[in-house]
PDB file of C-alpha atoms in Angstrom:
ATOM      1  CA  MET A  67       7.165 -43.894 -14.832  1.00  0.00           C
ATOM      2  CA  ASP A  68       6.818 -41.962 -18.061  1.00  0.00           C
ATOM      3  CA  GLU A  69       9.790 -39.865 -19.007  1.00  0.00           C
ATOM      4  CA  ALA A  70       9.051 -36.069 -19.618  1.00  0.00           C
ATOM      5  CA  PRO A  71       9.153 -34.973 -23.250  1.00  0.00           C
ATOM      6  CA  THR A  72      12.357 -33.408 -24.643  1.00  0.00           C
ATOM      7  CA  ALA A  73      12.116 -29.832 -25.959  1.00  0.00           C
ATOM      8  CA  ALA A  74      13.691 -29.297 -29.451  1.00  0.00           C
ATOM      9  CA  ALA A  75      13.653 -25.361 -29.097  1.00  0.00           C
ATOM     10  CA  LEU A  76      13.429 -22.823 -26.289  1.00  0.00           C
ATOM     11  CA  VAL A  77      11.085 -19.825 -26.666  1.00  0.00           C
ATOM     12  CA  VAL A  78      11.915 -16.818 -24.221  1.00  0.00           C
ATOM     13  CA  VAL A  79       8.911 -14.566 -23.929  1.00  0.00           C
ATOM     14  CA  ASP A  80       9.349 -10.890 -23.172  1.00  0.00           C
ATOM     15  CA  VAL A  81      12.356 -11.163 -20.770  1.00  0.00           C
ATOM     16  CA  GLN A  82      13.055  -7.475 -21.259  1.00  0.00           C
ATOM     17  CA  ASN A  83      14.793  -5.083 -18.860  1.00  0.00           C
ATOM     18  CA  ALA A  84      11.575  -3.101 -17.854  1.00  0.00           C
ATOM     19  CA  PHE A  85      10.073  -6.228 -16.421  1.00  0.00           C
ATOM     20  CA  VAL A  86      12.981  -7.512 -14.466  1.00  0.00           C
ATOM     21  CA  SER A  87      14.577  -4.506 -13.029  1.00  0.00           C
ATOM     22  CA  GLY A  88      13.504  -1.281 -11.546  1.00  0.00           C
ATOM     23  CA  VAL A  89      10.002  -0.438 -10.301  1.00  0.00           C
ATOM     24  CA  GLU A  90       8.167  -2.303 -12.912  1.00  0.00           C
ATOM     25  CA  ALA A  91      10.055  -5.627 -12.162  1.00  0.00           C
ATOM     26  CA  VAL A  92       7.774  -8.629 -11.550  1.00  0.00           C
ATOM     27  CA  PRO A  93       7.831  -9.985  -7.989  1.00  0.00           C
ATOM     28  CA  GLY A  94      10.237 -12.873  -7.867  1.00  0.00           C
ATOM     29  CA  HIS A  95      12.249 -11.483 -10.881  1.00  0.00           C
ATOM     30  CA  ALA A  96      15.553 -12.895  -9.453  1.00  0.00           C
ATOM     31  CA  ARG A  97      14.207 -16.431  -9.353  1.00  0.00           C
ATOM     32  CA  LEU A  98      12.812 -16.116 -12.850  1.00  0.00           C
ATOM     33  CA  LEU A  99      16.017 -14.745 -14.214  1.00  0.00           C
ATOM     34  CA  ALA A 100      17.974 -17.695 -12.561  1.00  0.00           C
ATOM     35  CA  ALA A 101      15.585 -20.079 -14.195  1.00  0.00           C
ATOM     36  CA  VAL A 102      15.774 -18.476 -17.699  1.00  0.00           C
ATOM     37  CA  ALA A 103      19.535 -18.432 -17.286  1.00  0.00           C
ATOM     38  CA  THR A 104      19.521 -22.184 -16.738  1.00  0.00           C
ATOM     39  CA  LEU A 105      17.199 -22.809 -19.618  1.00  0.00           C
ATOM     40  CA  LEU A 106      19.499 -20.741 -21.895  1.00  0.00           C
ATOM     41  CA  LYS A 107      22.583 -22.532 -20.736  1.00  0.00           C
ATOM     42  CA  ASN A 108      21.027 -26.024 -21.329  1.00  0.00           C
ATOM     43  CA  ALA A 109      19.273 -25.174 -24.600  1.00  0.00           C
ATOM     44  CA  ARG A 110      22.642 -23.715 -25.902  1.00  0.00           C
ATOM     45  CA  ALA A 111      24.619 -26.588 -24.701  1.00  0.00           C
ATOM     46  CA  SER A 112      22.304 -28.945 -26.611  1.00  0.00           C
ATOM     47  CA  GLY A 113      22.263 -26.996 -29.777  1.00  0.00           C
ATOM     48  CA  VAL A 114      18.611 -26.400 -30.053  1.00  0.00           C
ATOM     49  CA  PRO A 115      17.022 -23.245 -31.543  1.00  0.00           C
ATOM     50  CA  VAL A 116      16.640 -20.385 -29.144  1.00  0.00           C
ATOM     51  CA  ILE A 117      14.004 -17.725 -30.007  1.00  0.00           C
ATOM     52  CA  PHE A 118      13.588 -14.553 -28.021  1.00  0.00           C
ATOM     53  CA  ILE A 119      10.176 -12.873 -28.270  1.00  0.00           C
ATOM     54  CA  GLN A 120      10.419  -9.203 -27.691  1.00  0.00           C
ATOM     55  CA  ASN A 121       7.269  -7.057 -27.070  1.00  0.00           C
ATOM     56  CA  ASP A 122       7.014  -3.710 -28.831  1.00  0.00           C
ATOM     57  CA  GLY A 123       5.037  -1.508 -26.389  1.00  0.00           C
ATOM     58  CA  PRO A 124       3.109   1.597 -27.360  1.00  0.00           C
ATOM     59  CA  VAL A 125       4.648   5.077 -27.332  1.00  0.00           C
ATOM     60  CA  GLY A 126       5.445   5.981 -23.647  1.00  0.00           C
ATOM     61  CA  ALA A 127       5.203   2.419 -22.238  1.00  0.00           C
ATOM     62  CA  VAL A 128       8.084   0.853 -20.252  1.00  0.00           C
ATOM     63  CA  ASP A 129       8.705  -1.388 -23.233  1.00  0.00           C
ATOM     64  CA  GLU A 130       8.459   1.194 -26.014  1.00  0.00           C
ATOM     65  CA  PRO A 131      10.891   0.118 -28.792  1.00  0.00           C
ATOM     66  CA  ASP A 132      14.458   1.339 -28.660  1.00  0.00           C
ATOM     67  CA  THR A 133      14.213   2.325 -24.918  1.00  0.00           C
ATOM     68  CA  SER A 134      16.551   0.764 -22.283  1.00  0.00           C
ATOM     69  CA  GLY A 135      13.293  -1.086 -20.768  1.00  0.00           C
ATOM     70  CA  TRP A 136      12.459  -2.618 -24.169  1.00  0.00           C
ATOM     71  CA  GLN A 137      15.937  -4.132 -24.488  1.00  0.00           C
ATOM     72  CA  LEU A 138      16.227  -7.934 -23.901  1.00  0.00           C
ATOM     73  CA  HIS A 139      17.734  -8.845 -20.559  1.00  0.00           C
ATOM     74  CA  PHE A 140      19.641 -11.811 -22.070  1.00  0.00           C
ATOM     75  CA  SER A 141      21.588 -11.082 -25.258  1.00  0.00           C
ATOM     76  CA  PRO A 142      20.970 -13.578 -28.175  1.00  0.00           C
ATOM     77  CA  LEU A 143      24.106 -15.378 -29.499  1.00  0.00           C
ATOM     78  CA  PRO A 144      24.862 -15.539 -33.148  1.00  0.00           C
ATOM     79  CA  GLY A 145      22.316 -17.795 -34.867  1.00  0.00           C
ATOM     80  CA  GLU A 146      19.576 -17.216 -32.303  1.00  0.00           C
ATOM     81  CA  HIS A 147      16.391 -15.353 -33.444  1.00  0.00           C
ATOM     82  CA  VAL A 148      14.502 -12.289 -31.933  1.00  0.00           C
ATOM     83  CA  VAL A 149      10.821 -12.261 -32.980  1.00  0.00           C
ATOM     84  CA  ARG A 150       9.124  -8.873 -32.323  1.00  0.00           C
ATOM     85  CA  LYS A 151       5.443  -8.622 -31.541  1.00  0.00           C
ATOM     86  CA  GLN A 152       2.799  -6.148 -30.699  1.00  0.00           C
ATOM     87  CA  VAL A 153       0.270  -8.319 -29.175  1.00  0.00           C
ATOM     88  CA  ASP A 154       0.170 -11.000 -26.457  1.00  0.00           C
ATOM     89  CA  ASP A 155       0.548 -13.873 -28.714  1.00  0.00           C
ATOM     90  CA  GLY A 156       4.086 -14.482 -30.019  1.00  0.00           C
ATOM     91  CA  PHE A 157       2.666 -16.275 -33.072  1.00  0.00           C
ATOM     92  CA  ASP A 158       0.296 -13.565 -34.096  1.00  0.00           C
ATOM     93  CA  GLY A 159       1.775 -11.630 -37.157  1.00  0.00           C
ATOM     94  CA  THR A 160       5.234 -12.988 -36.724  1.00  0.00           C
ATOM     95  CA  ASP A 161       7.436 -15.673 -38.175  1.00  0.00           C
ATOM     96  CA  LEU A 162       7.693 -17.759 -34.960  1.00  0.00           C
ATOM     97  CA  ASN A 163       5.900 -20.712 -36.451  1.00  0.00           C
ATOM     98  CA  ASP A 164       7.993 -20.504 -39.573  1.00  0.00           C
ATOM     99  CA  LEU A 165      11.198 -20.603 -37.533  1.00  0.00           C
ATOM    100  CA  LEU A 166       9.944 -23.650 -35.654  1.00  0.00           C
ATOM    101  CA  VAL A 167       8.841 -25.476 -38.747  1.00  0.00           C
ATOM    102  CA  ALA A 168      12.129 -24.724 -40.590  1.00  0.00           C
ATOM    103  CA  ALA A 169      13.957 -26.416 -37.588  1.00  0.00           C
ATOM    104  CA  GLY A 170      11.696 -29.482 -37.552  1.00  0.00           C
ATOM    105  CA  VAL A 171      10.578 -28.663 -33.918  1.00  0.00           C
ATOM    106  CA  GLU A 172       7.752 -30.565 -32.352  1.00  0.00           C
ATOM    107  CA  THR A 173       8.001 -29.737 -28.784  1.00  0.00           C
ATOM    108  CA  VAL A 174       9.098 -26.342 -27.275  1.00  0.00           C
ATOM    109  CA  ALA A 175      10.027 -25.138 -23.757  1.00  0.00           C
ATOM    110  CA  ILE A 176       8.658 -21.814 -23.072  1.00  0.00           C
ATOM    111  CA  CYS A 177       9.517 -19.421 -20.356  1.00  0.00           C
ATOM    112  CA  GLY A 178       9.110 -15.658 -19.619  1.00  0.00           C
ATOM    113  CA  MET A 179       6.423 -13.370 -18.725  1.00  0.00           C
ATOM    114  CA  LEU A 180       3.679 -12.442 -17.994  1.00  0.00           C
ATOM    115  CA  SER A 181       2.265 -15.792 -17.013  1.00  0.00           C
ATOM    116  CA  GLU A 182      -1.415 -15.090 -17.836  1.00  0.00           C
ATOM    117  CA  MET A 183      -0.803 -12.756 -20.753  1.00  0.00           C
ATOM    118  CA  CYS A 184       1.895 -13.252 -23.290  1.00  0.00           C
ATOM    119  CA  LEU A 185       3.376 -16.364 -22.066  1.00  0.00           C
ATOM    120  CA  ALA A 186      -0.023 -18.175 -21.818  1.00  0.00           C
ATOM    121  CA  ALA A 187      -1.269 -16.878 -25.172  1.00  0.00           C
ATOM    122  CA  THR A 188       1.893 -17.996 -26.902  1.00  0.00           C
ATOM    123  CA  ALA A 189       1.754 -21.507 -25.230  1.00  0.00           C
ATOM    124  CA  ARG A 190      -1.960 -21.744 -25.964  1.00  0.00           C
ATOM    125  CA  THR A 191      -1.323 -21.114 -29.784  1.00  0.00           C
ATOM    126  CA  ALA A 192       1.592 -23.370 -29.823  1.00  0.00           C
ATOM    127  CA  MET A 193      -0.597 -26.209 -28.537  1.00  0.00           C
ATOM    128  CA  ALA A 194      -3.420 -25.336 -30.757  1.00  0.00           C
ATOM    129  CA  ILE A 195      -1.274 -25.742 -33.903  1.00  0.00           C
ATOM    130  CA  GLY A 196       0.248 -28.923 -32.745  1.00  0.00           C
ATOM    131  CA  TYR A 197       3.410 -28.347 -30.698  1.00  0.00           C
ATOM    132  CA  GLY A 198       4.131 -30.026 -27.465  1.00  0.00           C
ATOM    133  CA  VAL A 199       4.889 -27.395 -24.782  1.00  0.00           C
ATOM    134  CA  ILE A 200       6.961 -27.803 -21.662  1.00  0.00           C
ATOM    135  CA  LEU A 201       6.642 -25.052 -19.060  1.00  0.00           C
ATOM    136  CA  PRO A 202       8.934 -24.939 -15.933  1.00  0.00           C
ATOM    137  CA  HIS A 203       7.133 -23.873 -12.905  1.00  0.00           C
ATOM    138  CA  ASP A 204       9.983 -21.478 -11.986  1.00  0.00           C
ATOM    139  CA  GLY A 205      10.442 -20.261 -15.550  1.00  0.00           C
ATOM    140  CA  HIS A 206       7.499 -17.803 -15.654  1.00  0.00           C
ATOM    141  CA  ALA A 207       6.230 -14.892 -13.602  1.00  0.00           C
ATOM    142  CA  THR A 208       3.730 -12.087 -13.353  1.00  0.00           C
ATOM    143  CA  ASN A 209       2.612  -9.190 -11.084  1.00  0.00           C
ATOM    144  CA  ASP A 210       0.281  -9.123  -8.254  1.00  0.00           C
ATOM    145  CA  VAL A 211      -3.348  -8.987  -9.254  1.00  0.00           C
ATOM    146  CA  PRO A 212      -4.900  -6.015  -7.534  1.00  0.00           C
ATOM    147  CA  PRO A 213      -8.293  -6.072  -5.504  1.00  0.00           C
ATOM    148  CA  GLY A 214     -11.152  -6.084  -7.937  1.00  0.00           C
ATOM    149  CA  PRO A 215     -14.725  -5.132  -8.090  1.00  0.00           C
ATOM    150  CA  GLY A 216     -17.265  -6.173  -5.431  1.00  0.00           C
ATOM    151  CA  GLY A 217     -14.532  -6.466  -2.741  1.00  0.00           C
ATOM    152  CA  SER A 218     -12.648  -9.271  -4.265  1.00  0.00           C
ATOM    153  CA  GLU A 219      -9.219  -9.526  -2.700  1.00  0.00           C
ATOM    154  CA  GLY A 220      -5.954  -9.104  -4.583  1.00  0.00           C
ATOM    155  CA  VAL A 221      -3.858 -12.231  -5.553  1.00  0.00           C
ATOM    156  CA  PRO A 222      -0.149 -12.527  -4.914  1.00  0.00           C
ATOM    157  CA  ALA A 223       1.922 -12.778  -8.017  1.00  0.00           C
ATOM    158  CA  HIS A 224       3.040 -16.389  -7.356  1.00  0.00           C
ATOM    159  CA  LEU A 225      -0.594 -17.480  -7.063  1.00  0.00           C
ATOM    160  CA  ALA A 226      -1.523 -15.692 -10.252  1.00  0.00           C
ATOM    161  CA  ALA A 227       1.269 -17.341 -12.015  1.00  0.00           C
ATOM    162  CA  ARG A 228       0.232 -20.811 -10.761  1.00  0.00           C
ATOM    163  CA  ALA A 229      -3.271 -20.151 -11.750  1.00  0.00           C
ATOM    164  CA  ALA A 230      -2.062 -19.112 -15.264  1.00  0.00           C
ATOM    165  CA  GLU A 231      -0.180 -22.287 -15.533  1.00  0.00           C
ATOM    166  CA  TRP A 232      -3.042 -24.452 -14.314  1.00  0.00           C
ATOM    167  CA  SER A 233      -5.342 -22.657 -16.908  1.00  0.00           C
ATOM    168  CA  LEU A 234      -3.342 -24.035 -19.795  1.00  0.00           C
ATOM    169  CA  GLY A 235      -5.061 -27.460 -19.242  1.00  0.00           C
ATOM    170  CA  ASP A 236      -3.923 -30.956 -19.606  1.00  0.00           C
ATOM    171  CA  GLU A 237      -1.933 -30.589 -22.900  1.00  0.00           C
ATOM    172  CA  VAL A 238       0.936 -28.640 -21.267  1.00  0.00           C
ATOM    173  CA  THR A 239       3.763 -30.344 -19.543  1.00  0.00           C
ATOM    174  CA  ILE A 240       4.519 -28.620 -16.335  1.00  0.00           C
ATOM    175  CA  VAL A 241       7.884 -29.433 -14.711  1.00  0.00           C
ATOM    176  CA  ALA A 242       9.137 -28.349 -11.281  1.00  0.00           C
ATOM    177  CA  SER A 243      12.099 -26.441 -12.408  1.00  0.00           C
ATOM    178  CA  ALA A 244      14.200 -25.047 -15.256  1.00  0.00           C
ATOM    179  CA  GLY A 245      16.836 -27.744 -14.557  1.00  0.00           C
ATOM    180  CA  ASP A 246      14.171 -30.504 -15.329  1.00  0.00           C
ATOM    181  CA  VAL A 247      13.747 -29.384 -18.848  1.00  0.00           C
ATOM    182  CA  LYS A 248      15.660 -31.646 -21.193  1.00  0.00           C
ATOM    183  CA  PHE A 249      16.792 -30.409 -24.624  1.00  0.00           C
ATOM    184  CA  ALA A 250      17.745 -32.332 -27.801  1.00  0.00           C
ATOM    185  CA  ARG A 251      18.061 -31.402 -31.327  1.00  0.00           C
ATOM    186  CA  HIS A 252      15.440 -32.675 -33.773  1.00  0.00           C
ATOM    187  CA  GLN A 253      16.749 -35.634 -35.864  1.00  0.00           C
ATOM    188  CA  ALA A 254      15.704 -35.557 -39.449  1.00  0.00           C
ATOM    189  CA  GLY A 255      14.045 -38.963 -40.274  1.00  0.00           C
TER     190      GLY A 255
END
C-alpha cells in the first residue's frame, strides 16, 4: 500500500469570519472549522510554513477589507504569513509562490473555501506549477447551489463540495479527514 505524501506547508484559503459565522456561513461550517483547527495544530506542531489566504472583497461585500467579516477566523501566529488577494486564485498577483519556493516546499495541504471557487482555483494553479496538493475531504466547504435554468435542481453544499473536489482530477491527493494529513519540514539536500 502506497503511503500518502507528506505536506511541507499548509495553505488556508479564505477562512474569514463572514463565511463561517452568521447568515453568510457555509453549511457545515462547524465541521470545516474543526478540520482547519486540526490542520493548523498538526502543521504548527511539525514546524511547517502556514500561509493564510485572505480575500479582499469589493466595497459593500461581506468580506470588504477592514470589516469584521473580512477578518481571518483563525489568528496567524508569529512567523506565519497572510497573503491578500482580490481574485479566486491565491497565486494570481500575490507572493504565495515566492513564499513556497523560499521554504523549499514541494507539496502543500490546502483547506478552506469555497470549494469550487477560491480553493479549487488555488489548488489548480499549485498543481499546474508543479506542487503536489493534498486536500482533506472535510477541510473544505461551499454553499448550496440554487436551482438553475431549465428547471435544473439545486445541489446541496456537501455534494457541490465533493464535485469540486472530484473536478481537480487525478493529480490531487484527496484524504478522508484533516487528521490524515501528515506534515514534515522540507529537508535541504
